JSON list of C-alpha atoms in Angstrom, two decimals:
[
{"chain": "A", "resi": 277, "resn": "MET", "atom": "CA", "xyz": [74.82, 102.27, 101.47]},
{"chain": "A", "resi": 278, "resn": "ARG", "atom": "CA", "xyz": [78.03, 102.45, 103.77]},
{"chain": "A", "resi": 279, "resn": "LEU", "atom": "CA", "xyz": [80.94, 103.21, 101.32]},
{"chain": "A", "resi": 280, "resn": "ILE", "atom": "CA", "xyz": [84.32, 102.81, 102.88]},
{"chain": "A", "resi": 281, "resn": "LEU", "atom": "CA", "xyz": [86.81, 104.93, 100.86]},
{"chain": "A", "resi": 282, "resn": "ILE", "atom": "CA", "xyz": [90.55, 103.95, 101.78]},
{"chain": "A", "resi": 283, "resn": "ARG", "atom": "CA", "xyz": [93.59, 105.76, 100.55]},
{"chain": "A", "resi": 284, "resn": "HIS", "atom": "CA", "xyz": [96.33, 103.31, 99.34]},
{"chain": "A", "resi": 285, "resn": "GLY", "atom": "CA", "xyz": [99.40, 102.72, 101.39]},
{"chain": "A", "resi": 286, "resn": "GLN", "atom": "CA", "xyz": [102.83, 104.59, 101.08]},
{"chain": "A", "resi": 287, "resn": "THR", "atom": "CA", "xyz": [104.90, 104.23, 98.09]},
{"chain": "A", "resi": 288, "resn": "SER", "atom": "CA", "xyz": [108.38, 105.55, 97.08]},
{"chain": "A", "resi": 289, "resn": "SER", "atom": "CA", "xyz": [106.60, 108.38, 95.07]},
{"chain": "A", "resi": 290, "resn": "ASN", "atom": "CA", "xyz": [104.83, 109.52, 98.30]},
{"chain": "A", "resi": 291, "resn": "ILE", "atom": "CA", "xyz": [108.14, 109.71, 99.99]},
{"chain": "A", "resi": 292, "resn": "GLY", "atom": "CA", "xyz": [109.73, 111.42, 97.06]},
{"chain": "A", "resi": 293, "resn": "HIS", "atom": "CA", "xyz": [106.78, 113.83, 96.61]},
{"chain": "A", "resi": 294, "resn": "LEU", "atom": "CA", "xyz": [106.22, 112.86, 92.89]},
{"chain": "A", "resi": 295, "resn": "LEU", "atom": "CA", "xyz": [102.85, 113.20, 90.76]},
{"chain": "A", "resi": 296, "resn": "ASP", "atom": "CA", "xyz": [102.88, 109.58, 90.18]},
{"chain": "A", "resi": 297, "resn": "THR", "atom": "CA", "xyz": [99.34, 108.78, 88.51]},
{"chain": "A", "resi": 298, "resn": "ALA", "atom": "CA", "xyz": [99.90, 106.39, 85.69]},
{"chain": "A", "resi": 299, "resn": "PRO", "atom": "CA", "xyz": [99.56, 102.54, 85.80]},
{"chain": "A", "resi": 300, "resn": "PRO", "atom": "CA", "xyz": [100.90, 100.44, 86.98]},
{"chain": "A", "resi": 301, "resn": "GLY", "atom": "CA", "xyz": [102.75, 102.82, 89.46]},
{"chain": "A", "resi": 302, "resn": "PRO", "atom": "CA", "xyz": [105.30, 101.76, 92.12]},
{"chain": "A", "resi": 303, "resn": "PRO", "atom": "CA", "xyz": [104.59, 99.12, 94.93]},
{"chain": "A", "resi": 304, "resn": "LEU", "atom": "CA", "xyz": [104.21, 99.86, 98.46]},
{"chain": "A", "resi": 305, "resn": "THR", "atom": "CA", "xyz": [107.02, 100.49, 100.71]},
{"chain": "A", "resi": 306, "resn": "GLY", "atom": "CA", "xyz": [107.40, 98.37, 104.01]},
{"chain": "A", "resi": 307, "resn": "LEU", "atom": "CA", "xyz": [105.49, 100.98, 105.85]},
{"chain": "A", "resi": 308, "resn": "GLY", "atom": "CA", "xyz": [102.76, 100.79, 103.04]},
{"chain": "A", "resi": 309, "resn": "HIS", "atom": "CA", "xyz": [102.30, 97.13, 103.55]},
{"chain": "A", "resi": 310, "resn": "GLN", "atom": "CA", "xyz": [102.05, 97.77, 107.53]},
{"chain": "A", "resi": 311, "resn": "GLN", "atom": "CA", "xyz": [99.38, 100.12, 106.59]},
{"chain": "A", "resi": 312, "resn": "ALA", "atom": "CA", "xyz": [97.65, 97.75, 104.53]},
{"chain": "A", "resi": 313, "resn": "GLY", "atom": "CA", "xyz": [97.82, 95.16, 107.36]},
{"chain": "A", "resi": 314, "resn": "ASP", "atom": "CA", "xyz": [96.36, 97.28, 109.69]},
{"chain": "A", "resi": 315, "resn": "LEU", "atom": "CA", "xyz": [93.11, 97.84, 107.67]},
{"chain": "A", "resi": 316, "resn": "VAL", "atom": "CA", "xyz": [92.15, 94.03, 108.96]},
{"chain": "A", "resi": 317, "resn": "SER", "atom": "CA", "xyz": [91.73, 95.11, 112.44]},
{"chain": "A", "resi": 318, "resn": "THR", "atom": "CA", "xyz": [90.54, 98.72, 111.72]},
{"chain": "A", "resi": 319, "resn": "LEU", "atom": "CA", "xyz": [87.67, 97.52, 109.56]},
{"chain": "A", "resi": 320, "resn": "SER", "atom": "CA", "xyz": [86.92, 94.37, 111.68]},
{"chain": "A", "resi": 321, "resn": "GLY", "atom": "CA", "xyz": [83.49, 95.69, 112.72]},
{"chain": "A", "resi": 322, "resn": "GLU", "atom": "CA", "xyz": [82.29, 96.37, 109.13]},
{"chain": "A", "resi": 323, "resn": "GLN", "atom": "CA", "xyz": [80.19, 94.01, 107.23]},
{"chain": "A", "resi": 324, "resn": "ILE", "atom": "CA", "xyz": [82.04, 94.22, 103.93]},
{"chain": "A", "resi": 325, "resn": "THR", "atom": "CA", "xyz": [80.91, 92.19, 101.03]},
{"chain": "A", "resi": 326, "resn": "GLY", "atom": "CA", "xyz": [82.77, 93.89, 98.16]},
{"chain": "A", "resi": 327, "resn": "ILE", "atom": "CA", "xyz": [86.22, 95.37, 97.58]},
{"chain": "A", "resi": 328, "resn": "TYR", "atom": "CA", "xyz": [86.98, 97.36, 94.61]},
{"chain": "A", "resi": 329, "resn": "VAL", "atom": "CA", "xyz": [90.51, 98.94, 93.60]},
{"chain": "A", "resi": 330, "resn": "SER", "atom": "CA", "xyz": [91.90, 101.06, 90.67]},
{"chain": "A", "resi": 331, "resn": "ASP", "atom": "CA", "xyz": [94.24, 99.84, 88.08]},
{"chain": "A", "resi": 332, "resn": "LEU", "atom": "CA", "xyz": [97.42, 100.90, 89.96]},
{"chain": "A", "resi": 333, "resn": "VAL", "atom": "CA", "xyz": [99.49, 98.26, 91.77]},
{"chain": "A", "resi": 334, "resn": "ARG", "atom": "CA", "xyz": [99.36, 100.22, 95.09]},
{"chain": "A", "resi": 335, "resn": "THR", "atom": "CA", "xyz": [95.70, 99.85, 95.49]},
{"chain": "A", "resi": 336, "resn": "HIS", "atom": "CA", "xyz": [95.75, 96.08, 94.79]},
{"chain": "A", "resi": 337, "resn": "GLN", "atom": "CA", "xyz": [98.58, 95.58, 97.33]},
{"chain": "A", "resi": 338, "resn": "THR", "atom": "CA", "xyz": [96.69, 97.68, 99.81]},
{"chain": "A", "resi": 339, "resn": "ALA", "atom": "CA", "xyz": [93.58, 95.66, 99.64]},
{"chain": "A", "resi": 340, "resn": "ALA", "atom": "CA", "xyz": [95.20, 92.28, 99.61]},
{"chain": "A", "resi": 341, "resn": "PRO", "atom": "CA", "xyz": [95.25, 91.62, 103.39]},
{"chain": "A", "resi": 342, "resn": "LEU", "atom": "CA", "xyz": [91.60, 92.74, 104.01]},
{"chain": "A", "resi": 343, "resn": "ALA", "atom": "CA", "xyz": [90.49, 90.69, 101.13]},
{"chain": "A", "resi": 344, "resn": "GLY", "atom": "CA", "xyz": [92.55, 87.74, 102.20]},
{"chain": "A", "resi": 345, "resn": "HIS", "atom": "CA", "xyz": [91.03, 88.02, 105.59]},
{"chain": "A", "resi": 346, "resn": "LEU", "atom": "CA", "xyz": [87.53, 88.25, 104.44]},
{"chain": "A", "resi": 347, "resn": "ASP", "atom": "CA", "xyz": [87.92, 85.82, 101.72]},
{"chain": "A", "resi": 348, "resn": "LEU", "atom": "CA", "xyz": [86.70, 88.29, 99.10]},
{"chain": "A", "resi": 349, "resn": "PRO", "atom": "CA", "xyz": [88.04, 88.76, 95.40]},
{"chain": "A", "resi": 350, "resn": "VAL", "atom": "CA", "xyz": [89.50, 92.13, 94.61]},
{"chain": "A", "resi": 351, "resn": "VAL", "atom": "CA", "xyz": [87.65, 93.94, 91.67]},
{"chain": "A", "resi": 352, "resn": "GLU", "atom": "CA", "xyz": [89.51, 96.22, 89.52]},
{"chain": "A", "resi": 353, "resn": "ARG", "atom": "CA", "xyz": [87.89, 99.37, 88.08]},
{"chain": "A", "resi": 354, "resn": "GLY", "atom": "CA", "xyz": [89.83, 102.07, 86.44]},
{"chain": "A", "resi": 355, "resn": "GLY", "atom": "CA", "xyz": [87.37, 104.57, 87.38]},
{"chain": "A", "resi": 356, "resn": "LEU", "atom": "CA", "xyz": [88.92, 104.71, 90.83]},
{"chain": "A", "resi": 357, "resn": "ARG", "atom": "CA", "xyz": [92.39, 105.68, 89.31]},
{"chain": "A", "resi": 358, "resn": "GLU", "atom": "CA", "xyz": [93.92, 108.81, 90.70]},
{"chain": "A", "resi": 359, "resn": "ILE", "atom": "CA", "xyz": [93.26, 112.07, 89.09]},
{"chain": "A", "resi": 360, "resn": "GLN", "atom": "CA", "xyz": [95.57, 112.16, 86.03]},
{"chain": "A", "resi": 361, "resn": "ALA", "atom": "CA", "xyz": [98.49, 114.59, 86.25]},
{"chain": "A", "resi": 362, "resn": "GLY", "atom": "CA", "xyz": [98.80, 114.61, 82.33]},
{"chain": "A", "resi": 363, "resn": "ASN", "atom": "CA", "xyz": [101.61, 116.62, 81.32]},
{"chain": "A", "resi": 364, "resn": "GLU", "atom": "CA", "xyz": [103.19, 116.96, 84.66]},
{"chain": "A", "resi": 365, "resn": "GLU", "atom": "CA", "xyz": [103.20, 113.11, 85.42]},
{"chain": "A", "resi": 366, "resn": "MET", "atom": "CA", "xyz": [106.15, 112.48, 87.62]},
{"chain": "A", "resi": 367, "resn": "ALA", "atom": "CA", "xyz": [106.84, 116.08, 88.34]},
{"chain": "A", "resi": 368, "resn": "ARG", "atom": "CA", "xyz": [108.00, 116.78, 91.92]},
{"chain": "A", "resi": 369, "resn": "TYR", "atom": "CA", "xyz": [106.31, 119.02, 94.17]},
{"chain": "A", "resi": 370, "resn": "ASP", "atom": "CA", "xyz": [107.14, 120.65, 97.63]},
{"chain": "A", "resi": 371, "resn": "PRO", "atom": "CA", "xyz": [104.59, 119.87, 100.36]},
{"chain": "A", "resi": 372, "resn": "ALA", "atom": "CA", "xyz": [106.26, 122.32, 102.64]},
{"chain": "A", "resi": 373, "resn": "ALA", "atom": "CA", "xyz": [105.30, 125.32, 100.02]},
{"chain": "A", "resi": 374, "resn": "ALA", "atom": "CA", "xyz": [102.71, 127.69, 101.57]},
{"chain": "A", "resi": 375, "resn": "SER", "atom": "CA", "xyz": [100.46, 126.90, 98.77]},
{"chain": "A", "resi": 376, "resn": "PRO", "atom": "CA", "xyz": [101.40, 123.90, 96.39]},
{"chain": "A", "resi": 377, "resn": "ALA", "atom": "CA", "xyz": [99.18, 125.51, 93.75]},
{"chain": "A", "resi": 378, "resn": "ASP", "atom": "CA", "xyz": [101.77, 128.12, 93.02]},
{"chain": "A", "resi": 379, "resn": "HIS", "atom": "CA", "xyz": [103.95, 125.47, 91.78]},
{"chain": "A", "resi": 380, "resn": "HIS", "atom": "CA", "xyz": [101.99, 123.04, 89.56]},
{"chain": "A", "resi": 381, "resn": "ARG", "atom": "CA", "xyz": [99.05, 123.46, 87.08]},
{"chain": "A", "resi": 382, "resn": "TYR", "atom": "CA", "xyz": [97.82, 120.19, 88.42]},
{"chain": "A", "resi": 383, "resn": "PHE", "atom": "CA", "xyz": [97.45, 121.51, 91.70]},
{"chain": "A", "resi": 384, "resn": "HIS", "atom": "CA", "xyz": [95.77, 124.79, 90.26]},
{"chain": "A", "resi": 385, "resn": "CYS", "atom": "CA", "xyz": [93.09, 122.49, 88.58]},
{"chain": "A", "resi": 386, "resn": "LEU", "atom": "CA", "xyz": [92.29, 120.61, 91.70]},
{"chain": "A", "resi": 387, "resn": "LYS", "atom": "CA", "xyz": [92.07, 123.82, 93.57]},
{"chain": "A", "resi": 388, "resn": "ALA", "atom": "CA", "xyz": [89.49, 124.86, 90.92]},
{"chain": "A", "resi": 389, "resn": "TRP", "atom": "CA", "xyz": [87.42, 121.70, 91.07]},
{"chain": "A", "resi": 390, "resn": "VAL", "atom": "CA", "xyz": [87.39, 121.80, 94.88]},
{"chain": "A", "resi": 391, "resn": "GLY", "atom": "CA", "xyz": [86.07, 125.37, 94.51]},
{"chain": "A", "resi": 392, "resn": "GLY", "atom": "CA", "xyz": [83.51, 124.08, 92.26]},
{"chain": "A", "resi": 393, "resn": "ASP", "atom": "CA", "xyz": [84.86, 124.86, 88.78]},
{"chain": "A", "resi": 394, "resn": "LEU", "atom": "CA", "xyz": [84.73, 121.47, 87.38]},
{"chain": "A", "resi": 395, "resn": "THR", "atom": "CA", "xyz": [85.51, 123.02, 83.76]},
{"chain": "A", "resi": 396, "resn": "ALA", "atom": "CA", "xyz": [89.28, 123.27, 84.34]},
{"chain": "A", "resi": 397, "resn": "ARG", "atom": "CA", "xyz": [91.16, 120.81, 82.41]},
{"chain": "A", "resi": 398, "resn": "ILE", "atom": "CA", "xyz": [94.83, 119.38, 83.76]},
{"chain": "A", "resi": 399, "resn": "PRO", "atom": "CA", "xyz": [96.86, 120.02, 80.81]},
{"chain": "A", "resi": 400, "resn": "GLY", "atom": "CA", "xyz": [97.25, 116.54, 79.16]},
{"chain": "A", "resi": 401, "resn": "GLY", "atom": "CA", "xyz": [94.70, 115.18, 81.54]},
{"chain": "A", "resi": 402, "resn": "GLU", "atom": "CA", "xyz": [91.05, 115.39, 82.32]},
{"chain": "A", "resi": 403, "resn": "THR", "atom": "CA", "xyz": [88.26, 117.94, 83.60]},
{"chain": "A", "resi": 404, "resn": "GLY", "atom": "CA", "xyz": [86.63, 117.78, 86.74]},
{"chain": "A", "resi": 405, "resn": "HIS", "atom": "CA", "xyz": [83.50, 116.68, 85.12]},
{"chain": "A", "resi": 406, "resn": "GLU", "atom": "CA", "xyz": [85.26, 113.75, 83.22]},
{"chain": "A", "resi": 407, "resn": "PHE", "atom": "CA", "xyz": [86.88, 112.71, 86.75]},
{"chain": "A", "resi": 408, "resn": "LEU", "atom": "CA", "xyz": [83.68, 112.53, 88.46]},
{"chain": "A", "resi": 409, "resn": "GLU", "atom": "CA", "xyz": [81.73, 110.76, 85.53]},
{"chain": "A", "resi": 410, "resn": "ARG", "atom": "CA", "xyz": [84.18, 107.96, 85.62]},
{"chain": "A", "resi": 411, "resn": "PHE", "atom": "CA", "xyz": [84.37, 107.67, 89.53]},
{"chain": "A", "resi": 412, "resn": "ASP", "atom": "CA", "xyz": [80.42, 107.75, 89.96]},
{"chain": "A", "resi": 413, "resn": "ALA", "atom": "CA", "xyz": [80.19, 104.94, 87.40]},
{"chain": "A", "resi": 414, "resn": "VAL", "atom": "CA", "xyz": [82.04, 102.73, 89.96]},
{"chain": "A", "resi": 415, "resn": "VAL", "atom": "CA", "xyz": [80.07, 103.98, 93.04]},
{"chain": "A", "resi": 416, "resn": "ALA", "atom": "CA", "xyz": [76.99, 103.26, 91.05]},
{"chain": "A", "resi": 417, "resn": "GLU", "atom": "CA", "xyz": [78.03, 99.71, 90.64]},
{"chain": "A", "resi": 418, "resn": "LEU", "atom": "CA", "xyz": [79.05, 99.33, 94.22]},
{"chain": "A", "resi": 419, "resn": "GLN", "atom": "CA", "xyz": [75.68, 100.52, 95.32]},
{"chain": "A", "resi": 420, "resn": "ALA", "atom": "CA", "xyz": [73.91, 97.96, 92.71]},
{"chain": "A", "resi": 421, "resn": "HIS", "atom": "CA", "xyz": [75.35, 95.08, 94.48]},
{"chain": "A", "resi": 422, "resn": "HIS", "atom": "CA", "xyz": [76.48, 95.94, 97.90]},
{"chain": "A", "resi": 423, "resn": "GLU", "atom": "CA", "xyz": [75.08, 97.39, 101.20]},
{"chain": "A", "resi": 424, "resn": "CYS", "atom": "CA", "xyz": [78.51, 97.95, 102.48]},
{"chain": "A", "resi": 425, "resn": "ALA", "atom": "CA", "xyz": [81.54, 97.83, 100.35]},
{"chain": "A", "resi": 426, "resn": "ALA", "atom": "CA", "xyz": [85.20, 99.06, 100.24]},
{"chain": "A", "resi": 427, "resn": "ALA", "atom": "CA", "xyz": [87.11, 101.22, 97.61]},
{"chain": "A", "resi": 428, "resn": "VAL", "atom": "CA", "xyz": [90.79, 101.54, 97.58]},
{"chain": "A", "resi": 429, "resn": "SER", "atom": "CA", "xyz": [91.62, 104.74, 95.74]},
{"chain": "A", "resi": 430, "resn": "HIS", "atom": "CA", "xyz": [93.98, 107.73, 95.83]},
{"chain": "A", "resi": 431, "resn": "GLY", "atom": "CA", "xyz": [94.37, 111.04, 97.73]},
{"chain": "A", "resi": 432, "resn": "ALA", "atom": "CA", "xyz": [93.32, 113.68, 95.20]},
{"chain": "A", "resi": 433, "resn": "ALA", "atom": "CA", "xyz": [90.59, 111.35, 93.73]},
{"chain": "A", "resi": 434, "resn": "LEU", "atom": "CA", "xyz": [88.95, 110.84, 97.21]},
{"chain": "A", "resi": 435, "resn": "ARG", "atom": "CA", "xyz": [89.09, 114.38, 98.05]},
{"chain": "A", "resi": 436, "resn": "VAL", "atom": "CA", "xyz": [87.61, 115.85, 94.95]},
{"chain": "A", "resi": 437, "resn": "TRP", "atom": "CA", "xyz": [84.93, 113.16, 94.86]},
{"chain": "A", "resi": 438, "resn": "CYS", "atom": "CA", "xyz": [83.92, 113.67, 98.48]},
{"chain": "A", "resi": 439, "resn": "ARG", "atom": "CA", "xyz": [83.94, 117.50, 98.02]},
{"chain": "A", "resi": 440, "resn": "HIS", "atom": "CA", "xyz": [81.16, 117.27, 95.19]},
{"chain": "A", "resi": 441, "resn": "ARG", "atom": "CA", "xyz": [79.30, 114.23, 96.50]},
{"chain": "A", "resi": 442, "resn": "CYS", "atom": "CA", "xyz": [79.07, 114.56, 100.41]},
{"chain": "A", "resi": 443, "resn": "THR", "atom": "CA", "xyz": [76.85, 117.34, 101.69]},
{"chain": "A", "resi": 444, "resn": "ASN", "atom": "CA", "xyz": [78.62, 117.97, 104.72]},
{"chain": "A", "resi": 445, "resn": "LEU", "atom": "CA", "xyz": [82.27, 118.50, 103.40]},
{"chain": "A", "resi": 446, "resn": "GLY", "atom": "CA", "xyz": [82.86, 121.95, 102.04]},
{"chain": "A", "resi": 447, "resn": "PRO", "atom": "CA", "xyz": [86.03, 123.16, 100.18]},
{"chain": "A", "resi": 448, "resn": "HIS", "atom": "CA", "xyz": [87.68, 124.30, 103.30]},
{"chain": "A", "resi": 449, "resn": "PHE", "atom": "CA", "xyz": [87.43, 121.07, 105.04]},
{"chain": "A", "resi": 450, "resn": "LEU", "atom": "CA", "xyz": [88.71, 119.26, 101.97]},
{"chain": "A", "resi": 451, "resn": "ARG", "atom": "CA", "xyz": [91.63, 121.68, 101.60]},
{"chain": "A", "resi": 452, "resn": "GLU", "atom": "CA", "xyz": [92.82, 121.47, 105.39]},
{"chain": "A", "resi": 453, "resn": "ALA", "atom": "CA", "xyz": [91.83, 117.87, 106.50]},
{"chain": "A", "resi": 454, "resn": "PRO", "atom": "CA", "xyz": [94.39, 115.27, 106.26]},
{"chain": "A", "resi": 455, "resn": "MET", "atom": "CA", "xyz": [94.47, 112.48, 103.74]},
{"chain": "A", "resi": 456, "resn": "ASP", "atom": "CA", "xyz": [97.21, 110.05, 104.92]},
{"chain": "A", "resi": 457, "resn": "ASN", "atom": "CA", "xyz": [98.29, 106.77, 103.15]},
{"chain": "A", "resi": 458, "resn": "GLY", "atom": "CA", "xyz": [96.11, 104.03, 104.46]},
{"chain": "A", "resi": 459, "resn": "GLN", "atom": "CA", "xyz": [93.58, 106.36, 105.68]},
{"chain": "A", "resi": 460, "resn": "VAL", "atom": "CA", "xyz": [89.90, 105.24, 106.24]},
{"chain": "A", "resi": 461, "resn": "ASN", "atom": "CA", "xyz": [87.03, 107.44, 105.32]},
{"chain": "A", "resi": 462, "resn": "ILE", "atom": "CA", "xyz": [83.43, 106.44, 105.50]},
{"chain": "A", "resi": 463, "resn": "VAL", "atom": "CA", "xyz": [80.50, 107.84, 103.67]},
{"chain": "A", "resi": 464, "resn": "GLN", "atom": "CA", "xyz": [76.66, 106.75, 103.64]},
{"chain": "A", "resi": 465, "resn": "GLY", "atom": "CA", "xyz": [73.99, 107.58, 101.55]},
{"chain": "A", "resi": 466, "resn": "SER", "atom": "CA", "xyz": [72.65, 106.75, 97.96]},
{"chain": "A", "resi": 467, "resn": "GLU", "atom": "CA", "xyz": [73.10, 107.99, 94.33]},
{"chain": "A", "resi": 468, "resn": "ASN", "atom": "CA", "xyz": [74.76, 111.52, 94.48]},
{"chain": "A", "resi": 469, "resn": "ARG", "atom": "CA", "xyz": [73.74, 112.38, 98.00]},
{"chain": "A", "resi": 470, "resn": "TRP", "atom": "CA", "xyz": [76.19, 111.24, 100.65]},
{"chain": "A", "resi": 471, "resn": "ARG", "atom": "CA", "xyz": [77.35, 112.24, 104.09]},
{"chain": "A", "resi": 472, "resn": "ALA", "atom": "CA", "xyz": [80.75, 111.68, 105.64]},
{"chain": "A", "resi": 473, "resn": "VAL", "atom": "CA", "xyz": [80.67, 109.85, 108.94]},
{"chain": "A", "resi": 474, "resn": "LEU", "atom": "CA", "xyz": [84.26, 109.14, 109.31]},
{"chain": "A", "resi": 475, "resn": "TRP", "atom": "CA", "xyz": [87.59, 110.99, 108.11]},
{"chain": "A", "resi": 476, "resn": "GLY", "atom": "CA", "xyz": [90.45, 109.23, 109.31]},
{"chain": "A", "resi": 477, "resn": "ASP", "atom": "CA", "xyz": [90.97, 110.61, 113.09]},
{"chain": "A", "resi": 478, "resn": "HIS", "atom": "CA", "xyz": [89.87, 114.07, 111.78]},
{"chain": "A", "resi": 479, "resn": "PRO", "atom": "CA", "xyz": [86.36, 115.40, 113.23]},
{"chain": "A", "resi": 480, "resn": "VAL", "atom": "CA", "xyz": [83.65, 115.42, 110.49]},
{"chain": "A", "resi": 481, "resn": "PRO", "atom": "CA", "xyz": [81.51, 118.48, 110.15]},
{"chain": "A", "resi": 482, "resn": "GLN", "atom": "CA", "xyz": [77.65, 117.74, 111.03]}
]
């Protein structure tokens, strides 16, 4: 299967550096809508037969231009939702800090998950095992019905899932590689063995 993983377009919470993970979430900004529209041309060569999104507004709005162009329905699945911030919902973080993990327990847990410790629980949120279980369930559904499908999800969710399911993406790559709003990443494979073949404009390890 060819699975196209898209991070949603920009929102006001991205601009304000807020841990905004609860539904329904903010809508896209003007730039976010532009990023959504750009997906039509970016993915023009793909044979997409399914488009799935999370239950947050920003993923629906990101998928809308592509779905309209392809005349496909948008399928909502809560399993694609962002990793829950729990007690730190709407906390502000500093992207310029040397290590964001020094400032928020949320980032401490994500760092642990990327490093392989899936037992760590975000206070008021979920463990890495719980996150992967819900995300994997949606991927399994996509596999059962499509040879090529797009899933619009969220930055942390996509990083962690790819870290644990893509055989060519290690923890260093996932910590350093960009995950911009509207970024397209493509993985190929089946079940829980995948290889990343595209990560935005960043070279993918072989």
